[in-house]
Coordinates of C-alpha atoms and ligand atoms in Angstrom, one line a residue:
M1 CA 0.0 0.0 0.0
I2 CA 1.4 3.4 -1.0
S3 CA 0.7 6.1 1.6
H4 CA -0.8 9.4 0.4
E5 CA 2.4 11.2 1.3
K6 CA 4.5 8.8 -0.8
H7 CA 2.0 9.0 -3.6
D8 CA 2.3 12.8 -3.6
R9 CA 6.1 12.7 -3.7
M10 CA 6.1 10.2 -6.6
A11 CA 3.6 12.3 -8.6
N12 CA 5.6 15.4 -7.8
A13 CA 8.7 13.8 -9.3
I14 CA 6.9 13.6 -12.6
R15 CA 5.8 17.2 -12.2
F16 CA 9.3 18.6 -11.5
L17 CA 11.1 16.5 -14.2
S18 CA 8.5 17.7 -16.7
M19 CA 8.8 21.3 -15.6
D20 CA 12.6 21.1 -15.6
A21 CA 12.9 19.5 -19.1
V22 CA 10.5 22.0 -20.7
E23 CA 12.3 24.9 -18.9
K24 CA 15.7 23.7 -20.1
A25 CA 14.5 23.2 -23.7
N26 CA 12.6 26.5 -23.5
S27 CA 9.9 24.6 -25.3
G28 CA 7.2 22.0 -24.6
H29 CA 4.1 21.3 -22.6
P30 CA 4.3 21.1 -18.8
G31 CA 0.5 21.4 -18.1
L32 CA -0.6 17.9 -19.0
P33 CA 2.2 16.0 -17.1
M34 CA 1.6 18.1 -14.0
G35 CA -2.2 17.7 -14.2
A36 CA -2.2 14.0 -15.0
A37 CA 0.6 13.0 -12.7
D38 CA -1.7 11.6 -10.1
V39 CA -3.6 9.4 -12.5
A40 CA -0.3 8.1 -14.0
T41 CA 1.2 7.5 -10.6
V42 CA -1.7 5.3 -9.5
L43 CA -1.7 3.4 -12.8
F44 CA 2.0 2.8 -13.0
S45 CA 2.7 2.2 -9.3
R46 CA -0.2 -0.1 -8.5
Y47 CA -1.9 -1.5 -11.6
L48 CA 0.1 -1.5 -14.9
K49 CA 1.6 -4.9 -15.7
F50 CA 5.0 -4.1 -17.2
D51 CA 8.7 -5.0 -16.8
P52 CA 11.2 -2.2 -17.6
K53 CA 13.9 -5.0 -17.9
A54 CA 11.8 -6.7 -20.7
P55 CA 10.0 -3.9 -22.5
L56 CA 8.8 -6.2 -25.2
W57 CA 7.2 -8.8 -23.0
A58 CA 4.3 -9.9 -25.2
D59 CA 1.8 -10.0 -22.4
R60 CA 2.6 -6.6 -20.8
D61 CA -0.2 -4.1 -20.4
R62 CA -0.1 -1.4 -23.0
F63 CA -0.1 2.3 -22.1
V64 CA -0.7 4.9 -24.8
L65 CA -0.4 8.6 -24.3
S66 CA -2.8 9.8 -26.9
A67 CA -2.3 13.4 -25.8
G68 CA 1.2 13.2 -27.2
H69 CA 2.1 16.8 -26.5
G70 CA 2.3 15.8 -22.8
S71 CA 5.3 13.6 -23.7
M72 CA 7.3 14.5 -20.6
L73 CA 4.7 12.5 -18.7
I74 CA 5.8 9.3 -20.4
Y75 CA 9.5 10.1 -20.5
S76 CA 9.5 10.8 -16.8
L77 CA 7.7 7.6 -16.1
L78 CA 10.1 5.6 -18.2
Y79 CA 13.1 7.1 -16.4
L80 CA 11.5 6.7 -12.9
T81 CA 10.4 3.1 -13.3
G82 CA 13.9 2.1 -14.5
Y83 CA 13.9 1.6 -18.3
E84 CA 17.6 1.4 -19.2
D85 CA 17.3 3.4 -22.3
M86 CA 15.7 6.4 -20.7
T87 CA 18.3 8.2 -18.6
M88 CA 18.4 11.5 -16.9
E89 CA 20.6 12.7 -19.7
D90 CA 17.9 11.9 -22.1
L91 CA 15.4 14.0 -20.1
K92 CA 17.9 16.8 -20.3
Q93 CA 18.0 16.5 -24.1
F94 CA 14.2 16.9 -24.4
R95 CA 13.2 18.3 -27.8
Q96 CA 16.8 18.5 -29.0
L97 CA 17.7 17.4 -32.5
G98 CA 18.4 13.7 -32.7
S99 CA 17.4 13.0 -29.1
K100 CA 15.1 10.1 -28.0
T101 CA 12.9 12.6 -26.1
A102 CA 11.2 14.3 -29.1
G103 CA 8.5 16.8 -28.5
H104 CA 5.9 14.1 -29.1
P105 CA 6.6 10.4 -28.4
E106 CA 8.0 8.5 -31.4
Y107 CA 7.6 4.7 -31.6
G108 CA 11.1 3.2 -31.8
H109 CA 12.9 6.1 -30.1
A110 CA 12.9 4.4 -26.7
S111 CA 11.4 1.3 -25.2
G112 CA 8.1 1.8 -23.5
I113 CA 6.8 4.1 -26.2
E114 CA 4.1 1.8 -27.6
T115 CA 3.1 4.0 -30.5
T116 CA 3.7 7.4 -32.0
T117 CA 1.3 10.1 -30.8
G118 CA 0.8 13.8 -31.3
P119 CA -2.0 13.9 -33.8
L120 CA -4.8 14.3 -31.3
G121 CA -7.2 11.3 -31.1
Q122 CA -5.0 8.9 -33.0
G123 CA -3.7 7.2 -29.9
I124 CA -7.3 6.3 -28.9
A125 CA -7.7 4.5 -32.3
N126 CA -4.3 2.9 -31.8
A127 CA -5.3 1.7 -28.4
V128 CA -8.6 0.2 -29.8
G129 CA -6.4 -1.7 -32.3
M130 CA -4.2 -3.0 -29.5
A131 CA -7.3 -4.2 -27.6
I132 CA -8.6 -6.0 -30.6
A133 CA -5.2 -7.6 -31.1
E134 CA -5.2 -8.8 -27.5
R135 CA -8.7 -10.2 -27.8
K136 CA -7.9 -12.1 -31.0
L137 CA -4.6 -13.5 -29.6
A138 CA -6.3 -14.5 -26.4
E139 CA -8.9 -16.4 -28.4
E140 CA -6.2 -18.1 -30.4
F141 CA -3.5 -18.8 -27.8
G142 CA -5.4 -18.7 -24.5
S143 CA -5.3 -16.5 -21.5
D144 CA -2.2 -18.1 -20.2
L145 CA -0.3 -16.3 -22.9
Q146 CA -2.4 -13.3 -23.7
D147 CA -4.3 -11.6 -20.9
H148 CA -3.6 -7.9 -20.6
H149 CA -5.2 -4.5 -20.5
T150 CA -4.7 -1.5 -22.8
Y151 CA -4.8 1.9 -21.0
V152 CA -4.9 5.2 -22.9
L153 CA -4.8 8.7 -21.6
C154 CA -6.4 11.4 -23.7
G155 CA -7.1 15.1 -23.4
D156 CA -10.0 17.3 -24.4
G157 CA -8.5 17.7 -27.9
C158 CA -8.3 14.0 -28.5
L159 CA -12.1 13.8 -27.8
M160 CA -12.8 16.6 -30.2
E161 CA -11.2 14.8 -33.1
G162 CA -13.5 12.7 -35.3
I163 CA -11.2 9.7 -35.4
S164 CA -11.9 9.3 -31.6
H165 CA -15.6 8.8 -32.3
E166 CA -15.2 6.1 -34.9
A167 CA -12.8 4.2 -32.7
I168 CA -14.8 4.4 -29.5
A169 CA -18.0 3.4 -31.3
L170 CA -16.2 0.3 -32.6
A171 CA -14.7 -0.5 -29.2
G172 CA -18.1 -0.2 -27.6
H173 CA -19.7 -2.4 -30.3
L174 CA -17.0 -5.1 -29.8
K175 CA -17.3 -4.8 -26.0
L176 CA -13.5 -4.4 -25.7
N177 CA -13.7 -4.7 -21.9
K178 CA -9.9 -4.7 -21.4
L179 CA -9.7 -1.2 -22.8
V180 CA -9.5 1.7 -20.3
L181 CA -9.5 5.3 -21.4
F182 CA -8.6 8.1 -19.0
W183 CA -9.8 11.5 -19.9
D184 CA -7.6 14.3 -18.6
D185 CA -10.7 16.5 -18.0
N186 CA -9.0 19.8 -17.3
N187 CA -11.4 22.0 -19.3
I188 CA -8.4 23.8 -21.0
T189 CA -7.0 23.6 -24.5
I190 CA -4.4 25.8 -26.2
D191 CA -6.6 28.8 -26.8
G192 CA -8.3 28.8 -23.4
A193 CA -11.4 27.1 -21.9
V194 CA -12.9 24.1 -23.7
S195 CA -16.2 26.1 -23.8
L196 CA -14.7 28.2 -26.6
S197 CA -15.1 25.4 -29.0
D198 CA -17.0 22.4 -27.5
S199 CA -19.8 21.6 -25.2
T200 CA -20.2 17.8 -25.6
D201 CA -21.5 15.8 -22.6
Q202 CA -18.6 13.3 -22.9
I203 CA -20.1 10.9 -20.3
A204 CA -23.4 10.8 -22.3
R205 CA -21.4 10.3 -25.5
F206 CA -19.5 7.3 -24.2
Q207 CA -22.7 5.8 -22.7
A208 CA -24.3 6.1 -26.1
V209 CA -21.7 3.9 -27.6
H210 CA -22.0 1.3 -24.8
W211 CA -19.0 2.2 -22.6
N212 CA -18.9 1.8 -18.9
T213 CA -18.3 5.4 -17.6
I214 CA -16.9 6.6 -14.3
R215 CA -16.2 10.1 -13.0
V216 CA -13.4 10.7 -10.5
D217 CA -11.4 13.5 -8.9
G218 CA -8.2 13.1 -10.9
H219 CA -6.1 14.2 -7.9
D220 CA -7.5 11.7 -5.5
P221 CA -5.5 8.4 -5.6
E222 CA -8.1 6.3 -4.0
Q223 CA -10.9 7.4 -6.3
I224 CA -8.5 6.7 -9.3
A225 CA -7.6 3.3 -7.9
A226 CA -11.3 2.4 -7.3
A227 CA -12.1 3.4 -10.9
I228 CA -9.3 1.2 -12.3
E229 CA -10.5 -1.8 -10.3
A230 CA -14.1 -1.3 -11.5
A231 CA -12.8 -1.0 -15.1
Q232 CA -10.9 -4.2 -14.7
K233 CA -14.1 -6.0 -13.8
S234 CA -16.3 -4.4 -16.5
D235 CA -17.8 -6.3 -19.4
R236 CA -17.4 -3.2 -21.5
P237 CA -14.6 -0.7 -22.3
T238 CA -14.3 1.9 -19.5
F239 CA -14.1 5.7 -19.8
I240 CA -12.7 7.3 -16.7
A241 CA -13.3 11.1 -16.7
C242 CA -10.6 12.4 -14.4
K243 CA -11.3 16.0 -13.2
T244 CA -7.9 17.6 -13.1
V245 CA -6.2 21.0 -12.9
I246 CA -3.9 21.6 -15.7
G247 CA -0.4 22.6 -14.4
F248 CA -1.3 21.3 -10.9
G249 CA 0.9 22.9 -8.3
A250 CA 2.0 26.0 -10.1
P251 CA 0.3 28.6 -7.9
N252 CA -0.1 31.4 -10.4
K253 CA -0.6 29.6 -13.7
Q254 CA -2.4 26.3 -12.9
G255 CA -5.9 25.9 -14.3
T256 CA -5.1 28.3 -17.2
H257 CA -4.0 27.8 -20.8
K258 CA -0.7 29.5 -19.9
V259 CA 0.6 26.1 -18.7
H260 CA -0.5 24.2 -21.7
G261 CA 2.5 24.7 -24.0
S262 CA 5.0 27.2 -22.5
P263 CA 7.8 26.9 -20.0
L264 CA 6.7 28.0 -16.5
G265 CA 9.6 30.4 -16.0
A266 CA 12.1 30.4 -13.2
E267 CA 9.9 32.4 -10.9
E268 CA 6.9 30.2 -11.2
I269 CA 9.0 27.1 -10.8
A270 CA 10.4 28.4 -7.6
A271 CA 6.9 29.2 -6.4
T272 CA 5.8 25.6 -7.4
R273 CA 8.7 24.2 -5.5
K274 CA 7.5 26.0 -2.4
A275 CA 3.8 25.2 -2.9
L276 CA 4.5 21.4 -3.3
N277 CA 7.2 21.4 -0.7
W278 CA 9.8 19.9 -3.0
E279 CA 13.4 20.2 -1.9
A280 CA 15.3 18.8 -4.8
E281 CA 17.3 20.7 -7.4
A282 CA 16.4 20.6 -11.0
F283 CA 16.7 17.2 -12.7
T284 CA 17.3 15.6 -9.3
V285 CA 14.9 13.0 -7.7
P286 CA 15.2 12.5 -4.0
A287 CA 16.5 9.0 -3.2
D288 CA 13.4 7.9 -1.3
V289 CA 11.2 8.8 -4.3
L290 CA 13.4 7.2 -6.8
D291 CA 13.5 4.0 -4.7
A292 CA 9.7 4.0 -4.5
W293 CA 9.5 4.4 -8.3
R294 CA 12.1 1.6 -9.0
T295 CA 10.1 -0.7 -6.6
A296 CA 7.0 0.1 -8.7
G297 CA 9.0 -0.8 -11.8
D298 CA 9.9 -4.2 -10.3
R299 CA 6.3 -5.0 -9.3
S300 CA 5.5 -7.3 -12.2
A301 CA 8.9 -9.1 -12.5
D302 CA 7.4 -12.2 -10.9
A303 CA 4.3 -12.1 -13.1
H304 CA 6.7 -11.9 -16.1
K305 CA 8.7 -14.8 -14.9
A306 CA 5.6 -16.9 -14.4
W307 CA 4.5 -16.0 -17.9
E308 CA 7.9 -17.0 -19.3
G309 CA 7.4 -20.4 -17.6
R310 CA 4.0 -20.8 -19.2
L311 CA 5.4 -20.0 -22.6
A312 CA 8.3 -22.4 -22.1
S313 CA 6.0 -25.3 -21.1
A314 CA 3.4 -24.6 -23.9
E315 CA 2.9 -27.2 -26.5
A316 CA 5.7 -26.9 -29.1
A317 CA 3.6 -25.9 -32.1
K318 CA 1.7 -23.3 -30.1
K319 CA 4.9 -21.9 -28.6
S320 CA 6.7 -21.6 -32.0
E321 CA 3.6 -20.0 -33.7
F322 CA 3.3 -17.5 -30.8
T323 CA 7.0 -16.7 -30.9
R324 CA 6.9 -16.3 -34.7
R325 CA 4.0 -13.8 -34.5
F326 CA 5.7 -11.6 -32.0
A327 CA 9.0 -11.7 -33.9
S328 CA 7.0 -10.3 -36.9
A329 CA 8.4 -13.2 -39.0
L330 CA 6.5 -14.5 -42.0
P331 CA 5.2 -18.1 -42.2
G332 CA 8.1 -20.1 -43.7
D333 CA 6.2 -21.3 -46.8
L334 CA 4.7 -17.9 -47.7
D335 CA 7.5 -16.6 -50.0
A336 CA 7.5 -19.7 -52.1
A337 CA 3.7 -19.7 -52.4
I338 CA 3.7 -16.1 -53.5
D339 CA 6.5 -16.7 -56.1
T340 CA 4.6 -19.7 -57.5
Y341 CA 1.4 -17.6 -57.7
K342 CA 3.2 -14.8 -59.5
K343 CA 4.7 -17.2 -61.9
K344 CA 1.3 -18.6 -62.6
L345 CA -0.1 -15.1 -63.3
A346 CA 2.9 -14.3 -65.5
D347 CA 2.5 -17.5 -67.5
A348 CA -1.2 -17.0 -68.1
P349 CA -2.3 -13.5 -67.3
P350 CA -6.0 -13.7 -66.1
T351 CA -8.7 -11.6 -67.7
I352 CA -10.6 -10.8 -64.5
A353 CA -11.6 -7.6 -62.8
T354 CA -8.8 -6.1 -60.6
R355 CA -10.8 -6.6 -57.4
K356 CA -11.3 -10.2 -58.2
A357 CA -7.6 -10.4 -58.8
S358 CA -7.1 -8.8 -55.4
E359 CA -9.3 -11.4 -53.8
D360 CA -7.3 -14.2 -55.4
A361 CA -4.1 -12.7 -54.2
L362 CA -5.4 -12.3 -50.6
E363 CA -6.5 -15.9 -50.7
V364 CA -2.9 -17.0 -51.3
I365 CA -1.7 -15.1 -48.2
N366 CA -4.7 -15.8 -46.0
G367 CA -4.4 -19.6 -46.5
L368 CA -0.9 -19.5 -45.0
A369 CA -1.0 -16.5 -42.5
P370 CA -3.5 -17.1 -39.8
E371 CA -2.6 -13.7 -38.3
M372 CA -4.3 -11.9 -41.2
L373 CA -7.3 -9.9 -40.0
G374 CA -9.5 -8.0 -42.4
G375 CA -11.4 -4.7 -42.3
S376 CA -13.0 -3.3 -45.4
A377 CA -15.1 -0.3 -44.4
D378 CA -18.5 -1.9 -45.2
L379 CA -17.2 -2.9 -48.6
T380 CA -16.7 -6.6 -48.1
P381 CA -18.7 -8.0 -51.0
S382 CA -17.7 -5.1 -53.2
N383 CA -14.0 -5.2 -52.9
N384 CA -13.8 -8.9 -52.1
T385 CA -11.7 -8.4 -49.0
K386 CA -13.1 -11.3 -47.0
T387 CA -11.8 -14.4 -48.6
S388 CA -12.7 -17.9 -47.5
Q389 CA -9.7 -18.0 -45.2
M390 CA -9.8 -14.6 -43.7
K391 CA -10.9 -13.6 -40.3
S392 CA -12.6 -10.2 -40.3
I393 CA -14.0 -7.6 -37.9
T394 CA -17.7 -7.5 -38.6
P395 CA -19.3 -5.2 -39.5
D396 CA -16.4 -3.6 -41.3
R397 CA -17.6 -0.1 -41.8
L398 CA -15.1 2.3 -40.5
L399 CA -12.6 3.5 -43.0
R400 CA -10.5 6.2 -41.4
P401 CA -9.6 4.6 -38.1
L402 CA -8.8 1.3 -39.7
H403 CA -5.3 2.3 -40.6
A404 CA -4.8 3.6 -37.1
L405 CA -6.2 0.3 -35.7
G406 CA -3.9 -1.7 -38.0
H407 CA -0.5 -0.4 -37.0
P408 CA -0.7 -1.5 -33.4
R409 CA -2.1 -4.9 -34.4
A410 CA 0.9 -5.4 -36.5
R411 CA 3.0 -4.8 -33.4
H412 CA 1.0 -7.5 -31.7
G413 CA 2.0 -9.9 -34.4
C414 CA -1.3 -9.6 -36.2
R415 CA -1.4 -8.7 -39.8
Y416 CA -3.8 -6.2 -41.1
E417 CA -5.0 -5.8 -44.7
R418 CA -6.5 -2.5 -45.6
H419 CA -7.8 -2.1 -49.0
H420 CA -6.8 1.5 -49.3
A421 CA -3.3 0.9 -48.1
A422 CA -0.9 3.8 -48.2
R423 CA 1.9 2.3 -46.1
W424 CA 3.0 -1.2 -45.3
P425 CA 4.2 -1.4 -41.8
D426 CA 5.3 -5.0 -41.7
P427 CA 6.8 -7.7 -43.9
L428 CA 3.4 -9.3 -44.7
F429 CA 2.0 -6.0 -45.9
R430 CA 5.0 -5.6 -48.2
R431 CA 4.4 -9.1 -49.6
L432 CA 0.7 -8.3 -50.1
H433 CA 1.5 -5.2 -52.0
D434 CA 4.1 -6.9 -54.0
L435 CA 1.5 -9.5 -55.0
L436 CA -1.0 -6.8 -55.9
G437 CA 1.6 -5.1 -58.1
L438 CA 1.9 -2.0 -56.0
L439 CA 5.5 -2.3 -55.2
P440 CA 8.7 -2.4 -57.3
S441 CA 10.6 -5.6 -56.9
V442 CA 13.4 -4.3 -54.8
D443 CA 15.0 -5.7 -51.7
P444 CA 13.7 -3.6 -48.9
S445 CA 16.2 -4.7 -46.4
G446 CA 18.4 -1.7 -46.9
C447 CA 15.8 0.7 -45.5
P448 CA 16.0 1.5 -41.8
D449 CA 12.2 1.6 -41.4
G450 CA 11.7 -1.5 -43.5
H451 CA 9.8 0.4 -46.2
P452 CA 10.8 -0.6 -49.7
R453 CA 12.4 2.2 -51.8
H454 CA 13.0 2.5 -55.4
P455 CA 16.6 2.1 -56.4
R456 CA 16.5 5.5 -58.1
P457 CA 16.1 8.2 -55.4
D458 CA 14.2 10.6 -57.7
A459 CA 11.7 7.9 -58.8
R460 CA 8.1 8.8 -58.3
F461 CA 5.2 6.3 -57.8
D462 CA 2.9 6.7 -60.8
R463 CA -0.5 6.7 -59.1
R464 CA -2.6 6.6 -62.3
R465 CA -0.8 3.6 -63.6
R466 CA -0.2 2.2 -60.1
R467 CA 3.3 1.3 -60.7
W468 CA 6.9 2.5 -60.3
P469 CA 9.0 3.5 -63.2
D470 CA 11.5 0.9 -64.3
A471 CA 14.6 0.9 -62.2
Ligands
LIG1 C1 -5.2 16.5 -34.9 C2 -4.5 17.6 -34.2 N1 -5.1 18.9 -34.2 C3 -4.5 19.9 -33.6 C4 -3.3 19.7 -32.9 C5 -2.6 20.8 -32.2 N2 -2.8 20.7 -30.7 C6 -1.9 20.2 -29.9 S1 -2.3 20.2 -28.3 C7 -3.8 20.9 -28.7 C8 -4.8 21.3 -27.6 C9 -5.1 20.1 -26.9 O1 -5.9 20.4 -25.8 P1 -6.0 19.2 -24.7 O2 -6.1 17.9 -25.3 O3 -7.1 19.6 -23.8 O4 -4.6 19.3 -23.9 P2 -4.3 20.2 -22.6 O5 -4.3 21.6 -23.0 O6 -5.3 19.9 -21.6 O7 -2.9 19.7 -22.3 C10 -3.9 21.2 -30.0 C11 -5.1 21.8 -30.7 C12 -2.8 18.3 -32.8 N3 -1.7 18.0 -32.2 N4 -3.4 17.3 -33.5
LIG2 MG1 -7.3 20.0 -21.8

């Protein structure tokens, strides 16, 4: 049990690291990390299942900071809980060219950043995709290997974005009960009060799409804890409206838009230090507080060990399939099947409509890749995206969030076929687009992000003819 005093000091460590980093960079957003520090402290110190020593543990809980401008919240948490690749030096490099600690969290810059956020609302859709992935994998591999929650923190701006609505409607429809959305309900955005631009009753909105809804004082640890426990028992996704004060603790600026995206200034930081009774210098965390945070970071080490034991003793075929998925490796026989199919097409070019050709190509992949999951935006019989072998989210009627849903599922080892694909985030996507004739035949291995490039740097994709120029 964490005492209130200890909780306050742990939350204040997030507040001061965030203030210090923004001040040093003379750029950034201190308001959200200061306001949401209590919610994050309760979640990370008491409930989130994660192991900083094994950031890619396949059954960890996922945490998504949809309000990506508050990035110092997640960077502080990663440092405090003991992720090796987030050091105090990294916090000091906040927003500097080439640093891990970019203004908005970037997937791949540091472990523990589950997805790139910054475009408001997108993190909510990403989290819905993660929760779908968890559900599908749990159905396939069982709860001994997949049984985790997805937590996402959003601000007022995320909820104003249209993508949030399409995603939450789908989550409610699918009853994604392991999805928990915290709303940093601080009534402030960049320009001023939320009332300048929005008057939605968010609780009523979420209830209308079948979510469980809870209201809490976002600075009361016990109310936050009780809400998380209720969410964990819910048969529906849960929306926790956390009433907070933006820039909590800054005596002259809290509760105003002045703390949204500007450094507090030396004078206000000194006043905050006094108000919150914080003795430590800038970029220094008192030993007792760091100890408490590191203990929180070690909390799930036993659960992780037990999970490794379950994986090790799983039946060989299940274990190897599960491991393959999380390594993002393709099924061994897929390349050969694709090559054979391409040769067949080259030898006897079919005279069929292109969408029928698309279906035939999908069938080759779906027969060999059980991780394929389809979504076709209410176009299934029209664009033939649900083949005999394919699992699909039904009804498939949401076009825009689908891509946002697809990326995180790829990170869970699921593949995602989107008919209007613009990017191909994993090897199977690339093979699919190769089959559909959308990619040049080049070896993509030389590209750091895995995206195939044309050998000629000036080459442009011909959208009308849907092909690259010859190399
Ligand atoms: C899609 C999108 N539109 C606009 C922005 C620019 N923007 C960044 S933060 C922000 C205000 C967000 O307000 P809120 O979510 O309430 O954050 P808070 O001020 O409470 O930290 C805006 C408009 C953005 N990042 N993404
Ligand atoms: Mg706000």
